[in-house]
Amino acid sequence: MEKGSVTRRGFLGAAGLAAGLAVVPRHAVAGTAETPPSDRINIAGIGVGGMGGGDINAVAGGNNIMALCDVDLKRAEGNFKKFPSAKQYRDFRKMFDEMEKAIDAVTIGIPDHTHAVVAMAAIKRRKHVYCEKPLAHSVHECRELMRAAKQYDVVTQLGNQGHSFETIRIFCEWVWDGAIGAVHTIHCGCAAVNSGLDRLEQVRKERPPVPAHLDWDLWLGPAQERPYHPAYCPGAWRGWVPFGNGTVGDWTCHVVDPVFWALDLGAPKTIQAQVKNYDPKTQGDAFPKGEIITYEFPAIAGKRGPITMLWHSGTEKIPRPKELEPERKHYETGAVVYGDKGVITYGSHGAGGVRIIPETAMKAYKLPEKKIPRVPGHHADWLTAIRTGKKAGSDFSYGAPLTEIAMLGVIAIKFPGLKLEWDAEKVRFTNCSEANQHLNPPYRAGWTL
């Protein structure tokens, strides 16, 4: 379960060096504090406001920012000015056409519904990719991105920053050490409300003009045609089914990541959503304000038993564990992990604030030795992997299956109360043909993976 194994490219490079025959490319040598010119990576940012802006700034040190692309000139303005030597674009396709040979890697920080088409365009050009979470907007996109990243042998990283934290490694080491015995139940979630319900009537009736700084057609990308409305962007798109993935999509890659890694969760066998005051037939364009999604993960022979995970979104809060002292704060975003010998609780990113409860149990626990290699940071992990030819910690072979859990939850919300039976190998629900129609929703004409 410890990631970071050498890729075929990395293995061949190492073998060649040993034989004294390798010609080392510019991006295959680990960097130094000074980062010599031969070791600088040429990077383009696609989506450079908000999280995308944070990503491009995080990778800028010691590298070359060659191009910046954003459909919203107002949100991009700050970083356009900060990196004046970078060529500016609105359409990522034009950027690739003109600068493909000048770019080694891209960061992608755009709305969920456009992640996959942009990431795939980069991968097919053999560019290394850092993509914000969730990786995709459908199960099909998750599978295709994972396949393509392997086929084109590029270094990828999902933007779930907590995966590189010290605390997620501590959590894994405690679980593997048997700190709480055999884990059987997880209550996790996020209190954020990502819902467009309150503005449904507005978007149906109003037709405001498109701001001059926004290219609405490019912002829509593969989503089906619809008029512009400020209820969608900037920022609020997470609450709308055509563009975002609700709270479960926004936070699963952070909150579920620790248990996904520690328990080797894999794919669930069933998914069932409980939703109040929500009718997917009449309100299905928006996400509900809260839901509880129950996932059942099968046992792994010789490793662990079956696990039930309950995801709590928005108005549906994580139940406070009875083991938690009354005076201590209960995480509304995070997880409570129940084993047959104890309980661990943690917060949002990377199992932040991880501890055994109650405090008496924490004090009595003898901490195990560190077994998982530590990394200096999530963006640094990706850059190092590019330079050394190894895998990043949350590359798409890990990040795609993690994202898929969220995408299955999104589908379950469309069928409240129905326990969907999932065949991960055949990529289909075995008891609901209608649900299968949501595994690969059609793109708008002119857009494709």
JSON list of N, CA and C in Angstrom, two decimals, residues 49-103:
[
{"chain": "A", "resi": 49, "resn": "GLY", "atom": "N", "xyz": [-7.27, 31.18, -11.83]},
{"chain": "A", "resi": 49, "resn": "GLY", "atom": "CA", "xyz": [-7.88, 31.91, -10.73]},
{"chain": "A", "resi": 49, "resn": "GLY", "atom": "C", "xyz": [-8.31, 30.89, -9.68]},
{"chain": "A", "resi": 50, "resn": "GLY", "atom": "N", "xyz": [-8.60, 31.30, -8.48]},
{"chain": "A", "resi": 50, "resn": "GLY", "atom": "CA", "xyz": [-9.04, 30.36, -7.44]},
{"chain": "A", "resi": 50, "resn": "GLY", "atom": "C", "xyz": [-7.99, 29.30, -7.16]},
{"chain": "A", "resi": 51, "resn": "MET", "atom": "N", "xyz": [-8.43, 28.04, -7.05]},
{"chain": "A", "resi": 51, "resn": "MET", "atom": "CA", "xyz": [-7.51, 26.93, -6.77]},
{"chain": "A", "resi": 51, "resn": "MET", "atom": "C", "xyz": [-6.47, 26.79, -7.87]},
{"chain": "A", "resi": 52, "resn": "GLY", "atom": "N", "xyz": [-6.87, 27.00, -9.11]},
{"chain": "A", "resi": 52, "resn": "GLY", "atom": "CA", "xyz": [-5.91, 26.91, -10.20]},
{"chain": "A", "resi": 52, "resn": "GLY", "atom": "C", "xyz": [-4.80, 27.92, -10.06]},
{"chain": "A", "resi": 53, "resn": "GLY", "atom": "N", "xyz": [-5.13, 29.12, -9.57]},
{"chain": "A", "resi": 53, "resn": "GLY", "atom": "CA", "xyz": [-4.11, 30.13, -9.31]},
{"chain": "A", "resi": 53, "resn": "GLY", "atom": "C", "xyz": [-3.16, 29.69, -8.22]},
{"chain": "A", "resi": 54, "resn": "GLY", "atom": "N", "xyz": [-3.71, 29.07, -7.19]},
{"chain": "A", "resi": 54, "resn": "GLY", "atom": "CA", "xyz": [-2.86, 28.55, -6.13]},
{"chain": "A", "resi": 54, "resn": "GLY", "atom": "C", "xyz": [-1.92, 27.48, -6.63]},
{"chain": "A", "resi": 55, "resn": "ASP", "atom": "N", "xyz": [-2.40, 26.63, -7.54]},
{"chain": "A", "resi": 55, "resn": "ASP", "atom": "CA", "xyz": [-1.57, 25.56, -8.08]},
{"chain": "A", "resi": 55, "resn": "ASP", "atom": "C", "xyz": [-0.42, 26.11, -8.90]},
{"chain": "A", "resi": 56, "resn": "ILE", "atom": "N", "xyz": [-0.69, 27.07, -9.78]},
{"chain": "A", "resi": 56, "resn": "ILE", "atom": "CA", "xyz": [0.38, 27.57, -10.63]},
{"chain": "A", "resi": 56, "resn": "ILE", "atom": "C", "xyz": [1.43, 28.30, -9.81]},
{"chain": "A", "resi": 57, "resn": "ASN", "atom": "N", "xyz": [1.01, 28.97, -8.75]},
{"chain": "A", "resi": 57, "resn": "ASN", "atom": "CA", "xyz": [1.99, 29.62, -7.87]},
{"chain": "A", "resi": 57, "resn": "ASN", "atom": "C", "xyz": [2.79, 28.60, -7.08]},
{"chain": "A", "resi": 58, "resn": "ALA", "atom": "N", "xyz": [2.18, 27.49, -6.73]},
{"chain": "A", "resi": 58, "resn": "ALA", "atom": "CA", "xyz": [2.87, 26.46, -5.95]},
{"chain": "A", "resi": 58, "resn": "ALA", "atom": "C", "xyz": [3.96, 25.75, -6.75]},
{"chain": "A", "resi": 59, "resn": "VAL", "atom": "N", "xyz": [3.82, 25.71, -8.08]},
{"chain": "A", "resi": 59, "resn": "VAL", "atom": "CA", "xyz": [4.82, 25.01, -8.89]},
{"chain": "A", "resi": 59, "resn": "VAL", "atom": "C", "xyz": [5.77, 25.97, -9.61]},
{"chain": "A", "resi": 60, "resn": "ALA", "atom": "N", "xyz": [5.58, 27.27, -9.42]},
{"chain": "A", "resi": 60, "resn": "ALA", "atom": "CA", "xyz": [6.37, 28.25, -10.17]},
{"chain": "A", "resi": 60, "resn": "ALA", "atom": "C", "xyz": [7.83, 28.31, -9.75]},
{"chain": "A", "resi": 61, "resn": "GLY", "atom": "N", "xyz": [8.09, 28.15, -8.45]},
{"chain": "A", "resi": 61, "resn": "GLY", "atom": "CA", "xyz": [9.46, 28.30, -7.95]},
{"chain": "A", "resi": 61, "resn": "GLY", "atom": "C", "xyz": [10.42, 27.32, -8.59]},
{"chain": "A", "resi": 62, "resn": "GLY", "atom": "N", "xyz": [11.46, 27.84, -9.24]},
{"chain": "A", "resi": 62, "resn": "GLY", "atom": "CA", "xyz": [12.47, 26.98, -9.85]},
{"chain": "A", "resi": 62, "resn": "GLY", "atom": "C", "xyz": [12.06, 26.37, -11.16]},
{"chain": "A", "resi": 63, "resn": "ASN", "atom": "N", "xyz": [10.91, 26.77, -11.69]},
{"chain": "A", "resi": 63, "resn": "ASN", "atom": "CA", "xyz": [10.45, 26.24, -12.97]},
{"chain": "A", "resi": 63, "resn": "ASN", "atom": "C", "xyz": [10.07, 27.39, -13.90]},
{"chain": "A", "resi": 64, "resn": "ASN", "atom": "N", "xyz": [9.70, 27.07, -15.14]},
{"chain": "A", "resi": 64, "resn": "ASN", "atom": "CA", "xyz": [9.34, 28.07, -16.12]},
{"chain": "A", "resi": 64, "resn": "ASN", "atom": "C", "xyz": [7.85, 28.04, -16.38]},
{"chain": "A", "resi": 65, "resn": "ILE", "atom": "N", "xyz": [7.14, 29.13, -16.08]},
{"chain": "A", "resi": 65, "resn": "ILE", "atom": "CA", "xyz": [5.72, 29.22, -16.39]},
{"chain": "A", "resi": 65, "resn": "ILE", "atom": "C", "xyz": [5.61, 29.75, -17.82]},
{"chain": "A", "resi": 66, "resn": "MET", "atom": "N", "xyz": [5.27, 28.86, -18.73]},
{"chain": "A", "resi": 66, "resn": "MET", "atom": "CA", "xyz": [5.31, 29.17, -20.15]},
{"chain": "A", "resi": 66, "resn": "MET", "atom": "C", "xyz": [4.02, 29.78, -20.67]},
{"chain": "A", "resi": 67, "resn": "ALA", "atom": "N", "xyz": [2.88, 29.32, -20.12]},
{"chain": "A", "resi": 67, "resn": "ALA", "atom": "CA", "xyz": [1.59, 29.77, -20.64]},
{"chain": "A", "resi": 67, "resn": "ALA", "atom": "C", "xyz": [0.54, 29.72, -19.54]},
{"chain": "A", "resi": 68, "resn": "LEU", "atom": "N", "xyz": [-0.43, 30.63, -19.64]},
{"chain": "A", "resi": 68, "resn": "LEU", "atom": "CA", "xyz": [-1.55, 30.68, -18.71]},
{"chain": "A", "resi": 68, "resn": "LEU", "atom": "C", "xyz": [-2.83, 30.75, -19.53]},
{"chain": "A", "resi": 69, "resn": "CYS", "atom": "N", "xyz": [-3.80, 29.91, -19.17]},
{"chain": "A", "resi": 69, "resn": "CYS", "atom": "CA", "xyz": [-5.02, 29.82, -19.95]},
{"chain": "A", "resi": 69, "resn": "CYS", "atom": "C", "xyz": [-6.23, 29.92, -19.02]},
{"chain": "A", "resi": 70, "resn": "ASP", "atom": "N", "xyz": [-7.17, 30.80, -19.34]},
{"chain": "A", "resi": 70, "resn": "ASP", "atom": "CA", "xyz": [-8.37, 30.94, -18.53]},
{"chain": "A", "resi": 70, "resn": "ASP", "atom": "C", "xyz": [-9.49, 31.55, -19.36]},
{"chain": "A", "resi": 71, "resn": "VAL", "atom": "N", "xyz": [-10.69, 31.03, -19.21]},
{"chain": "A", "resi": 71, "resn": "VAL", "atom": "CA", "xyz": [-11.84, 31.57, -19.96]},
{"chain": "A", "resi": 71, "resn": "VAL", "atom": "C", "xyz": [-12.39, 32.83, -19.31]},
{"chain": "A", "resi": 72, "resn": "ASP", "atom": "N", "xyz": [-11.97, 33.10, -18.07]},
{"chain": "A", "resi": 72, "resn": "ASP", "atom": "CA", "xyz": [-12.46, 34.27, -17.33]},
{"chain": "A", "resi": 72, "resn": "ASP", "atom": "C", "xyz": [-11.29, 35.23, -17.10]},
{"chain": "A", "resi": 73, "resn": "LEU", "atom": "N", "xyz": [-11.23, 36.28, -17.90]},
{"chain": "A", "resi": 73, "resn": "LEU", "atom": "CA", "xyz": [-10.10, 37.21, -17.83]},
{"chain": "A", "resi": 73, "resn": "LEU", "atom": "C", "xyz": [-10.04, 37.96, -16.50]},
{"chain": "A", "resi": 74, "resn": "LYS", "atom": "N", "xyz": [-11.18, 38.17, -15.87]},
{"chain": "A", "resi": 74, "resn": "LYS", "atom": "CA", "xyz": [-11.21, 38.88, -14.60]},
{"chain": "A", "resi": 74, "resn": "LYS", "atom": "C", "xyz": [-10.58, 38.05, -13.50]},
{"chain": "A", "resi": 75, "resn": "ARG", "atom": "N", "xyz": [-10.92, 36.76, -13.42]},
{"chain": "A", "resi": 75, "resn": "ARG", "atom": "CA", "xyz": [-10.35, 35.90, -12.39]},
{"chain": "A", "resi": 75, "resn": "ARG", "atom": "C", "xyz": [-8.87, 35.61, -12.66]},
{"chain": "A", "resi": 76, "resn": "ALA", "atom": "N", "xyz": [-8.49, 35.64, -13.91]},
{"chain": "A", "resi": 76, "resn": "ALA", "atom": "CA", "xyz": [-7.10, 35.34, -14.27]},
{"chain": "A", "resi": 76, "resn": "ALA", "atom": "C", "xyz": [-6.19, 36.55, -14.17]},
{"chain": "A", "resi": 77, "resn": "GLU", "atom": "N", "xyz": [-6.76, 37.71, -14.04]},
{"chain": "A", "resi": 77, "resn": "GLU", "atom": "CA", "xyz": [-6.00, 38.96, -14.15]},
{"chain": "A", "resi": 77, "resn": "GLU", "atom": "C", "xyz": [-4.78, 39.01, -13.24]},
{"chain": "A", "resi": 78, "resn": "GLY", "atom": "N", "xyz": [-4.95, 38.61, -12.00]},
{"chain": "A", "resi": 78, "resn": "GLY", "atom": "CA", "xyz": [-3.85, 38.69, -11.04]},
{"chain": "A", "resi": 78, "resn": "GLY", "atom": "C", "xyz": [-2.65, 37.88, -11.46]},
{"chain": "A", "resi": 79, "resn": "ASN", "atom": "N", "xyz": [-2.86, 36.65, -11.90]},
{"chain": "A", "resi": 79, "resn": "ASN", "atom": "CA", "xyz": [-1.74, 35.81, -12.30]},
{"chain": "A", "resi": 79, "resn": "ASN", "atom": "C", "xyz": [-1.24, 36.14, -13.70]},
{"chain": "A", "resi": 80, "resn": "PHE", "atom": "N", "xyz": [-2.09, 36.69, -14.55]},
{"chain": "A", "resi": 80, "resn": "PHE", "atom": "CA", "xyz": [-1.60, 37.19, -15.83]},
{"chain": "A", "resi": 80, "resn": "PHE", "atom": "C", "xyz": [-0.55, 38.27, -15.59]},
{"chain": "A", "resi": 81, "resn": "LYS", "atom": "N", "xyz": [-0.80, 39.12, -14.61]},
{"chain": "A", "resi": 81, "resn": "LYS", "atom": "CA", "xyz": [0.14, 40.19, -14.29]},
{"chain": "A", "resi": 81, "resn": "LYS", "atom": "C", "xyz": [1.37, 39.65, -13.55]},
{"chain": "A", "resi": 82, "resn": "LYS", "atom": "N", "xyz": [1.17, 38.65, -12.74]},
{"chain": "A", "resi": 82, "resn": "LYS", "atom": "CA", "xyz": [2.28, 38.11, -11.94]},
{"chain": "A", "resi": 82, "resn": "LYS", "atom": "C", "xyz": [3.30, 37.38, -12.80]},
{"chain": "A", "resi": 83, "resn": "PHE", "atom": "N", "xyz": [2.83, 36.78, -13.89]},
{"chain": "A", "resi": 83, "resn": "PHE", "atom": "CA", "xyz": [3.73, 36.04, -14.79]},
{"chain": "A", "resi": 83, "resn": "PHE", "atom": "C", "xyz": [3.66, 36.67, -16.18]},
{"chain": "A", "resi": 84, "resn": "PRO", "atom": "N", "xyz": [4.22, 37.85, -16.34]},
{"chain": "A", "resi": 84, "resn": "PRO", "atom": "CA", "xyz": [4.08, 38.59, -17.61]},
{"chain": "A", "resi": 84, "resn": "PRO", "atom": "C", "xyz": [4.75, 37.91, -18.80]},
{"chain": "A", "resi": 85, "resn": "SER", "atom": "N", "xyz": [5.72, 37.05, -18.55]},
{"chain": "A", "resi": 85, "resn": "SER", "atom": "CA", "xyz": [6.40, 36.39, -19.67]},
{"chain": "A", "resi": 85, "resn": "SER", "atom": "C", "xyz": [5.63, 35.18, -20.19]},
{"chain": "A", "resi": 86, "resn": "ALA", "atom": "N", "xyz": [4.63, 34.74, -19.44]},
{"chain": "A", "resi": 86, "resn": "ALA", "atom": "CA", "xyz": [3.83, 33.60, -19.88]},
{"chain": "A", "resi": 86, "resn": "ALA", "atom": "C", "xyz": [2.85, 34.04, -20.96]},
{"chain": "A", "resi": 87, "resn": "LYS", "atom": "N", "xyz": [2.74, 33.26, -22.01]},
{"chain": "A", "resi": 87, "resn": "LYS", "atom": "CA", "xyz": [1.80, 33.58, -23.07]},
{"chain": "A", "resi": 87, "resn": "LYS", "atom": "C", "xyz": [0.37, 33.33, -22.58]},
{"chain": "A", "resi": 88, "resn": "GLN", "atom": "N", "xyz": [-0.55, 34.21, -22.92]},
{"chain": "A", "resi": 88, "resn": "GLN", "atom": "CA", "xyz": [-1.92, 34.15, -22.40]},
{"chain": "A", "resi": 88, "resn": "GLN", "atom": "C", "xyz": [-2.89, 33.58, -23.44]},
{"chain": "A", "resi": 89, "resn": "TYR", "atom": "N", "xyz": [-3.78, 32.70, -22.93]},
{"chain": "A", "resi": 89, "resn": "TYR", "atom": "CA", "xyz": [-4.78, 32.07, -23.80]},
{"chain": "A", "resi": 89, "resn": "TYR", "atom": "C", "xyz": [-6.12, 32.00, -23.08]},
{"chain": "A", "resi": 90, "resn": "ARG", "atom": "N", "xyz": [-7.18, 31.84, -23.88]},
{"chain": "A", "resi": 90, "resn": "ARG", "atom": "CA", "xyz": [-8.50, 31.55, -23.33]},
{"chain": "A", "resi": 90, "resn": "ARG", "atom": "C", "xyz": [-8.91, 30.11, -23.66]},
{"chain": "A", "resi": 91, "resn": "ASP", "atom": "N", "xyz": [-8.44, 29.59, -24.79]},
{"chain": "A", "resi": 91, "resn": "ASP", "atom": "CA", "xyz": [-8.81, 28.26, -25.25]},
{"chain": "A", "resi": 91, "resn": "ASP", "atom": "C", "xyz": [-7.60, 27.33, -25.11]},
{"chain": "A", "resi": 92, "resn": "PHE", "atom": "N", "xyz": [-7.73, 26.30, -24.28]},
{"chain": "A", "resi": 92, "resn": "PHE", "atom": "CA", "xyz": [-6.60, 25.38, -24.04]},
{"chain": "A", "resi": 92, "resn": "PHE", "atom": "C", "xyz": [-6.19, 24.66, -25.32]},
{"chain": "A", "resi": 93, "resn": "ARG", "atom": "N", "xyz": [-7.13, 24.45, -26.22]},
{"chain": "A", "resi": 93, "resn": "ARG", "atom": "CA", "xyz": [-6.81, 23.74, -27.46]},
{"chain": "A", "resi": 93, "resn": "ARG", "atom": "C", "xyz": [-5.86, 24.56, -28.33]},
{"chain": "A", "resi": 94, "resn": "LYS", "atom": "N", "xyz": [-6.11, 25.85, -28.39]},
{"chain": "A", "resi": 94, "resn": "LYS", "atom": "CA", "xyz": [-5.21, 26.73, -29.14]},
{"chain": "A", "resi": 94, "resn": "LYS", "atom": "C", "xyz": [-3.84, 26.78, -28.48]},
{"chain": "A", "resi": 95, "resn": "MET", "atom": "N", "xyz": [-3.82, 26.79, -27.15]},
{"chain": "A", "resi": 95, "resn": "MET", "atom": "CA", "xyz": [-2.56, 26.80, -26.42]},
{"chain": "A", "resi": 95, "resn": "MET", "atom": "C", "xyz": [-1.73, 25.57, -26.77]},
{"chain": "A", "resi": 96, "resn": "PHE", "atom": "N", "xyz": [-2.36, 24.40, -26.76]},
{"chain": "A", "resi": 96, "resn": "PHE", "atom": "CA", "xyz": [-1.64, 23.18, -27.09]},
{"chain": "A", "resi": 96, "resn": "PHE", "atom": "C", "xyz": [-1.18, 23.19, -28.55]},
{"chain": "A", "resi": 97, "resn": "ASP", "atom": "N", "xyz": [-2.02, 23.67, -29.45]},
{"chain": "A", "resi": 97, "resn": "ASP", "atom": "CA", "xyz": [-1.65, 23.71, -30.86]},
{"chain": "A", "resi": 97, "resn": "ASP", "atom": "C", "xyz": [-0.41, 24.57, -31.08]},
{"chain": "A", "resi": 98, "resn": "GLU", "atom": "N", "xyz": [-0.32, 25.68, -30.38]},
{"chain": "A", "resi": 98, "resn": "GLU", "atom": "CA", "xyz": [0.77, 26.62, -30.60]},
{"chain": "A", "resi": 98, "resn": "GLU", "atom": "C", "xyz": [2.01, 26.33, -29.75]},
{"chain": "A", "resi": 99, "resn": "MET", "atom": "N", "xyz": [1.82, 25.71, -28.56]},
{"chain": "A", "resi": 99, "resn": "MET", "atom": "CA", "xyz": [2.94, 25.60, -27.63]},
{"chain": "A", "resi": 99, "resn": "MET", "atom": "C", "xyz": [3.23, 24.17, -27.17]},
{"chain": "A", "resi": 100, "resn": "GLU", "atom": "N", "xyz": [2.71, 23.21, -27.89]},
{"chain": "A", "resi": 100, "resn": "GLU", "atom": "CA", "xyz": [2.87, 21.81, -27.46]},
{"chain": "A", "resi": 100, "resn": "GLU", "atom": "C", "xyz": [4.33, 21.44, -27.20]},
{"chain": "A", "resi": 101, "resn": "LYS", "atom": "N", "xyz": [5.22, 21.85, -28.08]},
{"chain": "A", "resi": 101, "resn": "LYS", "atom": "CA", "xyz": [6.62, 21.46, -27.94]},
{"chain": "A", "resi": 101, "resn": "LYS", "atom": "C", "xyz": [7.34, 22.22, -26.82]},
{"chain": "A", "resi": 102, "resn": "ALA", "atom": "N", "xyz": [6.75, 23.33, -26.38]},
{"chain": "A", "resi": 102, "resn": "ALA", "atom": "CA", "xyz": [7.39, 24.16, -25.35]},
{"chain": "A", "resi": 102, "resn": "ALA", "atom": "C", "xyz": [6.93, 23.81, -23.94]},
{"chain": "A", "resi": 103, "resn": "ILE", "atom": "N", "xyz": [5.97, 22.91, -23.82]},
{"chain": "A", "resi": 103, "resn": "ILE", "atom": "CA", "xyz": [5.37, 22.61, -22.52]},
{"chain": "A", "resi": 103, "resn": "ILE", "atom": "C", "xyz": [5.68, 21.17, -22.12]}
]
